[in-house]
Tab-separated table of C-alpha atoms in Angstrom:
chain	number	residue	atom	x	y	z
A	12	MET	CA	0.000	0.000	0.000
A	13	GLU	CA	1.338	3.405	-0.910
A	14	ASN	CA	2.541	5.527	2.003
A	15	ASN	CA	0.119	8.394	1.313
A	16	ILE	CA	-2.790	5.934	1.324
A	17	ALA	CA	-1.567	4.376	4.570
A	18	ASN	CA	-1.328	7.874	6.070
A	19	VAL	CA	-4.989	8.498	5.249
A	20	PHE	CA	-6.002	5.551	7.382
A	21	ILE	CA	-3.847	6.408	10.398
A	22	ASN	CA	-4.886	10.060	10.736
A	23	LYS	CA	-7.118	9.864	13.819
A	24	GLY	CA	-8.652	13.314	13.345
A	25	THR	CA	-9.704	12.593	9.774
A	26	ARG	CA	-11.007	9.154	10.719
A	27	ALA	CA	-13.071	10.563	13.589
A	28	ALA	CA	-14.513	13.293	11.367
A	29	ALA	CA	-15.361	10.805	8.591
A	30	ILE	CA	-17.039	8.431	11.049
A	31	GLY	CA	-18.979	11.348	12.514
A	32	LEU	CA	-20.248	12.365	9.071
A	33	VAL	CA	-21.236	8.791	8.240
A	34	HIS	CA	-23.246	8.517	11.455
A	35	LYS	CA	-24.714	11.993	11.004
A	36	CYS	CA	-26.240	10.905	7.699
A	37	GLY	CA	-27.976	8.035	9.483
A	38	VAL	CA	-25.701	5.059	8.826
A	39	ARG	CA	-25.734	2.728	11.826
A	40	ALA	CA	-22.388	2.038	13.472
A	41	ASP	CA	-23.103	-1.683	13.852
A	42	LEU	CA	-23.095	-2.295	10.087
A	43	LYS	CA	-19.837	-3.367	8.412
A	44	GLY	CA	-20.544	-0.930	5.617
A	45	SER	CA	-20.283	1.958	8.060
A	46	ASP	CA	-16.517	1.516	8.412
A	47	CYS	CA	-16.061	0.904	4.686
A	48	LEU	CA	-18.043	4.055	3.910
A	49	ALA	CA	-15.931	6.135	6.303
A	50	GLU	CA	-12.739	4.812	4.718
A	51	ALA	CA	-14.075	5.519	1.220
A	52	VAL	CA	-14.902	9.078	2.274
A	53	MET	CA	-11.372	9.552	3.644
A	54	LEU	CA	-9.747	8.173	0.488
A	55	TYR	CA	-11.911	10.222	-1.864
A	56	ALA	CA	-11.286	13.398	0.123
A	57	GLU	CA	-7.547	12.755	-0.074
A	58	ASN	CA	-7.437	12.077	-3.832
A	59	ARG	CA	-10.406	12.703	-6.105
A	60	ASN	CA	-8.384	11.454	-9.065
A	61	LYS	CA	-8.874	7.901	-7.858
A	62	GLY	CA	-11.972	6.276	-9.273
A	63	PHE	CA	-14.477	4.599	-7.017
A	64	CYS	CA	-13.442	1.147	-8.263
A	65	GLU	CA	-9.888	1.910	-7.146
A	66	ILE	CA	-11.134	3.139	-3.773
A	67	TYR	CA	-13.172	-0.045	-3.262
A	68	ARG	CA	-10.127	-2.111	-4.293
A	69	ILE	CA	-7.897	-0.366	-1.727
A	70	ILE	CA	-10.441	-0.905	1.048
A	71	ALA	CA	-10.983	-4.524	-0.021
A	72	GLU	CA	-7.258	-5.220	0.033
A	73	ARG	CA	-6.981	-3.685	3.484
A	74	ARG	CA	-9.908	-5.724	4.838
A	75	GLY	CA	-9.280	-9.005	3.023
A	76	LEU	CA	-12.418	-8.662	0.895
A	77	LYS	CA	-13.308	-8.343	-2.763
A	78	PRO	CA	-14.097	-4.877	-4.141
A	79	LYS	CA	-17.673	-5.970	-4.900
A	80	SER	CA	-18.098	-6.952	-1.259
A	81	VAL	CA	-16.988	-3.488	-0.140
A	82	LEU	CA	-19.508	-1.845	-2.468
A	83	ARG	CA	-22.200	-4.291	-1.325
A	84	GLN	CA	-21.537	-3.500	2.348
A	85	ILE	CA	-21.608	0.255	1.720
A	86	SER	CA	-24.806	-0.028	-0.327
A	87	TYR	CA	-26.468	-2.141	2.355
A	88	ALA	CA	-25.491	0.359	5.061
A	89	LEU	CA	-26.904	3.238	3.015
A	90	ASN	CA	-30.143	1.368	2.323
A	91	ALA	CA	-30.508	0.529	6.012
A	92	SER	CA	-29.982	4.157	7.044
A	93	THR	CA	-32.765	5.935	8.819
A	94	ASP	CA	-34.068	8.930	6.935
A	95	ILE	CA	-30.904	9.349	4.851
A	96	THR	CA	-32.500	11.661	2.281
A	97	ALA	CA	-33.585	14.166	4.935
A	98	ARG	CA	-30.280	13.912	6.783
A	99	MET	CA	-28.183	14.384	3.628
A	100	SER	CA	-30.375	17.322	2.629
A	101	GLU	CA	-29.818	18.858	6.051
A	102	ILE	CA	-26.054	18.450	6.198
A	103	THR	CA	-25.369	19.420	2.560
A	104	GLY	CA	-28.031	22.088	2.104
A	105	LEU	CA	-29.166	20.352	-1.097
A	106	ALA	CA	-32.443	18.604	-1.830
A	107	PHE	CA	-31.809	14.847	-1.793
A	108	ASP	CA	-34.317	12.237	-2.868
A	109	GLU	CA	-34.210	8.433	-3.051
A	110	GLN	CA	-32.575	8.445	-6.515
A	111	ASP	CA	-29.649	10.426	-5.090
A	112	VAL	CA	-28.803	7.765	-2.515
A	113	HIS	CA	-26.094	5.607	-4.010
A	114	ALA	CA	-22.572	4.896	-2.830
A	115	ALA	CA	-20.589	7.135	-5.190
A	116	ARG	CA	-22.753	10.203	-4.674
A	117	ILE	CA	-22.849	9.871	-0.884
A	118	ILE	CA	-19.079	9.299	-0.739
A	119	ALA	CA	-18.441	12.360	-2.917
A	120	TYR	CA	-20.661	14.669	-0.866
A	121	LEU	CA	-19.340	13.451	2.474
A	122	ALA	CA	-15.758	13.814	1.215
A	123	ARG	CA	-16.462	17.450	0.317
A	124	LEU	CA	-17.870	18.021	3.793
A	125	LEU	CA	-14.846	16.329	5.340
A	126	GLU	CA	-12.650	19.090	3.903
A	127	LEU	CA	-14.522	21.848	5.716
A	128	PRO	CA	-12.494	23.290	8.604
A	129	GLU	CA	-15.503	23.332	10.924
A	130	ILE	CA	-15.943	19.562	10.442
A	131	MET	CA	-12.284	18.813	11.177
A	132	ARG	CA	-12.286	20.910	14.374
A	133	LYS	CA	-15.093	18.926	15.988
């Protein structure tokens, strides 16, 4: 694993902020996809040039899974979220509906939020 990727995972402040955002959008902490989603948010925030398939591959390698399993876990966690459309609308200021709730879009929006200084200070 590249050093800059490894550094993304060990930064406790970024990890805590990403986990906080994931939970704030209604993803339950007891679902495996919650951790995968937080890691995807951290990776995408660090390097938007990486495609989502590459992000899922990195997480899969780290967790001993297949990339499809990572996407499946994230998708399941998002689908099991309570009131995710309202929560995403609230935290982004944009109108979300059911068609907007898919892994890539949620990861991208949460990654943008992760870069905000007020999120990182909490």
